Amino acid sequence: MGKLSFYRQARQDGGVRTAIEVNEDTVLHHFEEGGDESDPSLLWWVDLRCEGPGLPKGAEEARRWLLTHAGSIKEGFGRLAEKLHAGLDVDLYPLQWSDFHGLPKRVKATAVCSAIRRVTARDIATVVRGLAGHWEEIIANLPALPAAATGG
């Protein structure tokens, strides 16, 4: 059973990390620096976790898969953003949402998101809507990690 994950997370210092993992190994990654003082604690995070047979095994294959299925992913994130229009209750557990249509049979996709503070949680729909609106650009521009960094 293969695994393919996308994640984006915002830190207290303004940094934003975006990455793709294949079978729990990071293969594509970008970090936007935040402020001068490092604070790695998170404000919010959004994951797209896919599991099933036939998922890609490498970086560029993962990029192609996520771009090929962009319509289904964007539509799913759009529906999730509508669900979150009033925000997200800050809770011990993140929201898990699996209403993605049009992906290959036997592939289960789950969006998982959380926000740390109430003010940030009210705006989580904007974050999810931004992912849907810029999906192709985000995925296309993620740099691959050097082979040594991925263990390959």
PDB file of C-alpha atoms in Angstrom:
ATOM      1  CA  MET A   1       0.000   0.000   0.000  1.00  0.00           C
ATOM      2  CA  GLY A   2       1.606   3.243  -1.122  1.00  0.00           C
ATOM      3  CA  LYS A   3       1.461   6.608   0.611  1.00  0.00           C
ATOM      4  CA  LEU A   4       1.607  10.081  -0.907  1.00  0.00           C
ATOM      5  CA  SER A   5       1.309  13.171   1.278  1.00  0.00           C
ATOM      6  CA  PHE A   6       1.310  16.894   0.655  1.00  0.00           C
ATOM      7  CA  TYR A   7       1.608  19.326   3.531  1.00  0.00           C
ATOM      8  CA  ARG A   8       1.772  23.067   4.142  1.00  0.00           C
ATOM      9  CA  GLN A   9       2.381  24.552   7.568  1.00  0.00           C
ATOM     10  CA  ALA A  10       2.823  28.081   8.887  1.00  0.00           C
ATOM     11  CA  ARG A  11       5.083  28.872  11.809  1.00  0.00           C
ATOM     12  CA  GLN A  12       4.910  31.535  14.511  1.00  0.00           C
ATOM     13  CA  ASP A  13       7.927  33.310  12.981  1.00  0.00           C
ATOM     14  CA  GLY A  14       6.168  33.694   9.612  1.00  0.00           C
ATOM     15  CA  GLY A  15       7.949  30.792   7.928  1.00  0.00           C
ATOM     16  CA  VAL A  16       5.926  28.507   5.675  1.00  0.00           C
ATOM     17  CA  ARG A  17       6.964  24.939   4.864  1.00  0.00           C
ATOM     18  CA  THR A  18       5.488  23.067   1.902  1.00  0.00           C
ATOM     19  CA  ALA A  19       6.461  19.523   0.991  1.00  0.00           C
ATOM     20  CA  ILE A  20       5.499  16.252  -0.623  1.00  0.00           C
ATOM     21  CA  GLU A  21       6.318  12.886   0.906  1.00  0.00           C
ATOM     22  CA  VAL A  22       6.328   9.513  -0.798  1.00  0.00           C
ATOM     23  CA  ASN A  23       6.078   6.586   1.609  1.00  0.00           C
ATOM     24  CA  GLU A  24       6.989   8.969   4.441  1.00  0.00           C
ATOM     25  CA  ASP A  25      10.193  10.241   2.750  1.00  0.00           C
ATOM     26  CA  THR A  26      10.245  13.933   1.820  1.00  0.00           C
ATOM     27  CA  VAL A  27      10.959  14.210  -1.914  1.00  0.00           C
ATOM     28  CA  LEU A  28       9.871  17.773  -2.793  1.00  0.00           C
ATOM     29  CA  HIS A  29      10.297  20.636  -0.337  1.00  0.00           C
ATOM     30  CA  HIS A  30      10.307  24.406   0.001  1.00  0.00           C
ATOM     31  CA  PHE A  31      10.708  26.585   3.088  1.00  0.00           C
ATOM     32  CA  GLU A  32       9.908  30.290   3.005  1.00  0.00           C
ATOM     33  CA  GLU A  33      11.883  32.037   5.722  1.00  0.00           C
ATOM     34  CA  GLY A  34       9.988  33.947   8.387  1.00  0.00           C
ATOM     35  CA  GLY A  35      11.153  36.712  10.686  1.00  0.00           C
ATOM     36  CA  ASP A  36      14.580  37.312  12.153  1.00  0.00           C
ATOM     37  CA  GLU A  37      13.904  35.365  15.346  1.00  0.00           C
ATOM     38  CA  SER A  38      13.293  31.681  14.720  1.00  0.00           C
ATOM     39  CA  ASP A  39      10.135  30.234  16.279  1.00  0.00           C
ATOM     40  CA  PRO A  40       9.264  26.835  14.775  1.00  0.00           C
ATOM     41  CA  SER A  41       5.990  26.421  16.699  1.00  0.00           C
ATOM     42  CA  LEU A  42       3.077  26.111  14.285  1.00  0.00           C
ATOM     43  CA  LEU A  43       0.104  28.427  13.731  1.00  0.00           C
ATOM     44  CA  TRP A  44      -1.730  26.067  11.358  1.00  0.00           C
ATOM     45  CA  TRP A  45      -1.163  23.094   9.091  1.00  0.00           C
ATOM     46  CA  VAL A  46      -2.974  21.347   6.252  1.00  0.00           C
ATOM     47  CA  ASP A  47      -2.130  17.855   4.958  1.00  0.00           C
ATOM     48  CA  LEU A  48      -3.451  15.870   2.031  1.00  0.00           C
ATOM     49  CA  ARG A  49      -2.797  12.205   2.813  1.00  0.00           C
ATOM     50  CA  CYS A  50      -3.328   9.625   0.085  1.00  0.00           C
ATOM     51  CA  GLU A  51      -3.083   5.862   0.528  1.00  0.00           C
ATOM     52  CA  GLY A  52      -3.618   3.042  -1.903  1.00  0.00           C
ATOM     53  CA  PRO A  53      -2.115   0.874  -4.608  1.00  0.00           C
ATOM     54  CA  GLY A  54      -0.442   2.422  -7.623  1.00  0.00           C
ATOM     55  CA  LEU A  55       0.657   5.661  -5.986  1.00  0.00           C
ATOM     56  CA  PRO A  56       3.965   7.092  -7.238  1.00  0.00           C
ATOM     57  CA  LYS A  57       7.294   6.037  -5.798  1.00  0.00           C
ATOM     58  CA  GLY A  58       9.476   9.018  -6.744  1.00  0.00           C
ATOM     59  CA  ALA A  59       9.536  12.817  -6.635  1.00  0.00           C
ATOM     60  CA  GLU A  60       8.652  13.648 -10.225  1.00  0.00           C
ATOM     61  CA  GLU A  61       6.092  10.867 -10.408  1.00  0.00           C
ATOM     62  CA  ALA A  62       4.454  12.308  -7.273  1.00  0.00           C
ATOM     63  CA  ARG A  63       4.406  15.773  -8.821  1.00  0.00           C
ATOM     64  CA  ARG A  64       2.797  14.408 -12.013  1.00  0.00           C
ATOM     65  CA  TRP A  65       0.213  12.418 -10.040  1.00  0.00           C
ATOM     66  CA  LEU A  66      -0.807  15.443  -7.966  1.00  0.00           C
ATOM     67  CA  LEU A  67      -1.033  17.601 -11.102  1.00  0.00           C
ATOM     68  CA  THR A  68      -2.930  14.940 -13.072  1.00  0.00           C
ATOM     69  CA  HIS A  69      -5.516  14.750 -10.288  1.00  0.00           C
ATOM     70  CA  ALA A  70      -5.525  18.504  -9.609  1.00  0.00           C
ATOM     71  CA  GLY A  71      -9.189  18.908 -10.555  1.00  0.00           C
ATOM     72  CA  SER A  72     -10.384  16.369  -7.996  1.00  0.00           C
ATOM     73  CA  ILE A  73      -8.044  17.686  -5.313  1.00  0.00           C
ATOM     74  CA  LYS A  74      -8.970  21.331  -5.899  1.00  0.00           C
ATOM     75  CA  GLU A  75     -12.676  20.501  -5.889  1.00  0.00           C
ATOM     76  CA  GLY A  76     -12.266  18.598  -2.620  1.00  0.00           C
ATOM     77  CA  PHE A  77     -10.325  21.431  -0.991  1.00  0.00           C
ATOM     78  CA  GLY A  78     -12.981  23.847  -2.245  1.00  0.00           C
ATOM     79  CA  ARG A  79     -15.736  21.844  -0.550  1.00  0.00           C
ATOM     80  CA  LEU A  80     -13.668  21.652   2.619  1.00  0.00           C
ATOM     81  CA  ALA A  81     -13.168  25.441   2.582  1.00  0.00           C
ATOM     82  CA  GLU A  82     -16.956  25.875   2.345  1.00  0.00           C
ATOM     83  CA  LYS A  83     -17.398  23.553   5.312  1.00  0.00           C
ATOM     84  CA  LEU A  84     -14.882  25.678   7.254  1.00  0.00           C
ATOM     85  CA  HIS A  85     -16.407  29.041   6.258  1.00  0.00           C
ATOM     86  CA  ALA A  86     -16.896  30.002   9.924  1.00  0.00           C
ATOM     87  CA  GLY A  87     -13.545  28.564  10.981  1.00  0.00           C
ATOM     88  CA  LEU A  88     -12.363  25.580  12.955  1.00  0.00           C
ATOM     89  CA  ASP A  89     -12.778  24.940  16.652  1.00  0.00           C
ATOM     90  CA  VAL A  90      -9.407  24.661  18.341  1.00  0.00           C
ATOM     91  CA  ASP A  91      -9.497  21.111  19.674  1.00  0.00           C
ATOM     92  CA  LEU A  92      -7.123  18.398  20.783  1.00  0.00           C
ATOM     93  CA  TYR A  93      -7.578  16.565  17.475  1.00  0.00           C
ATOM     94  CA  PRO A  94      -7.221  17.872  13.934  1.00  0.00           C
ATOM     95  CA  LEU A  95     -10.133  17.860  11.508  1.00  0.00           C
ATOM     96  CA  GLN A  96     -10.053  14.863   9.148  1.00  0.00           C
ATOM     97  CA  TRP A  97     -12.094  15.116   5.946  1.00  0.00           C
ATOM     98  CA  SER A  98     -12.250  12.501   3.160  1.00  0.00           C
ATOM     99  CA  ASP A  99     -14.752  13.865   0.629  1.00  0.00           C
ATOM    100  CA  PHE A 100     -12.572  13.721  -2.510  1.00  0.00           C
ATOM    101  CA  HIS A 101     -14.163  12.439  -5.729  1.00  0.00           C
ATOM    102  CA  GLY A 102     -12.634  11.337  -9.034  1.00  0.00           C
ATOM    103  CA  LEU A 103      -9.387   9.876  -7.730  1.00  0.00           C
ATOM    104  CA  PRO A 104      -8.307   6.395  -8.825  1.00  0.00           C
ATOM    105  CA  LYS A 105     -10.282   3.522  -7.319  1.00  0.00           C
ATOM    106  CA  ARG A 106      -8.856   2.195  -4.061  1.00  0.00           C
ATOM    107  CA  VAL A 107      -6.966   5.460  -3.392  1.00  0.00           C
ATOM    108  CA  LYS A 108      -8.229   7.147  -0.250  1.00  0.00           C
ATOM    109  CA  ALA A 109      -7.461  10.843   0.160  1.00  0.00           C
ATOM    110  CA  THR A 110      -7.904  12.608   3.481  1.00  0.00           C
ATOM    111  CA  ALA A 111      -7.397  16.288   4.218  1.00  0.00           C
ATOM    112  CA  VAL A 112      -6.222  16.829   7.769  1.00  0.00           C
ATOM    113  CA  CYS A 113      -5.942  20.326   9.212  1.00  0.00           C
ATOM    114  CA  SER A 114      -5.517  22.130  12.469  1.00  0.00           C
ATOM    115  CA  ALA A 115      -4.942  25.612  13.818  1.00  0.00           C
ATOM    116  CA  ILE A 116      -3.329  26.393  17.126  1.00  0.00           C
ATOM    117  CA  ARG A 117      -5.043  29.629  18.129  1.00  0.00           C
ATOM    118  CA  ARG A 118      -8.675  30.682  17.847  1.00  0.00           C
ATOM    119  CA  VAL A 119      -7.929  33.722  15.664  1.00  0.00           C
ATOM    120  CA  THR A 120      -5.923  31.601  13.232  1.00  0.00           C
ATOM    121  CA  ALA A 121      -8.568  28.860  13.293  1.00  0.00           C
ATOM    122  CA  ARG A 122     -11.226  31.327  12.119  1.00  0.00           C
ATOM    123  CA  ASP A 123      -9.192  31.919   8.939  1.00  0.00           C
ATOM    124  CA  ILE A 124      -8.396  28.287   8.078  1.00  0.00           C
ATOM    125  CA  ALA A 125     -10.953  28.334   5.233  1.00  0.00           C
ATOM    126  CA  THR A 126      -8.864  31.036   3.544  1.00  0.00           C
ATOM    127  CA  VAL A 127      -5.797  28.810   3.775  1.00  0.00           C
ATOM    128  CA  VAL A 128      -7.636  25.809   2.301  1.00  0.00           C
ATOM    129  CA  ARG A 129      -9.224  27.974  -0.420  1.00  0.00           C
ATOM    130  CA  GLY A 130      -5.743  29.285  -1.270  1.00  0.00           C
ATOM    131  CA  LEU A 131      -4.465  25.737  -1.706  1.00  0.00           C
ATOM    132  CA  ALA A 132      -7.354  24.974  -4.063  1.00  0.00           C
ATOM    133  CA  GLY A 133      -6.830  28.180  -6.020  1.00  0.00           C
ATOM    134  CA  HIS A 134      -3.076  27.825  -6.466  1.00  0.00           C
ATOM    135  CA  TRP A 135      -2.670  24.035  -6.455  1.00  0.00           C
ATOM    136  CA  GLU A 136      -0.928  23.640  -9.825  1.00  0.00           C
ATOM    137  CA  GLU A 137       1.454  26.529  -9.143  1.00  0.00           C
ATOM    138  CA  ILE A 138       2.352  25.219  -5.678  1.00  0.00           C
ATOM    139  CA  ILE A 139       2.988  21.664  -6.886  1.00  0.00           C
ATOM    140  CA  ALA A 140       4.801  22.651 -10.109  1.00  0.00           C
ATOM    141  CA  ASN A 141       7.220  24.941  -8.264  1.00  0.00           C
ATOM    142  CA  LEU A 142       8.232  22.665  -5.384  1.00  0.00           C
ATOM    143  CA  PRO A 143      11.944  21.919  -5.700  1.00  0.00           C
ATOM    144  CA  ALA A 144      13.154  18.338  -5.517  1.00  0.00           C
ATOM    145  CA  LEU A 145      15.528  17.467  -2.719  1.00  0.00           C
ATOM    146  CA  PRO A 146      19.008  16.298  -3.651  1.00  0.00           C
ATOM    147  CA  ALA A 147      19.300  12.499  -3.772  1.00  0.00           C
ATOM    148  CA  ALA A 148      21.454  12.444  -0.609  1.00  0.00           C
ATOM    149  CA  ALA A 149      18.694  14.243   1.348  1.00  0.00           C
ATOM    150  CA  THR A 150      16.046  11.691   0.332  1.00  0.00           C
ATOM    151  CA  GLY A 151      18.194   8.651   1.000  1.00  0.00           C
ATOM    152  CA  GLY A 152      18.268   7.810  -2.702  1.00  0.00           C
TER     153      GLY A 152
END
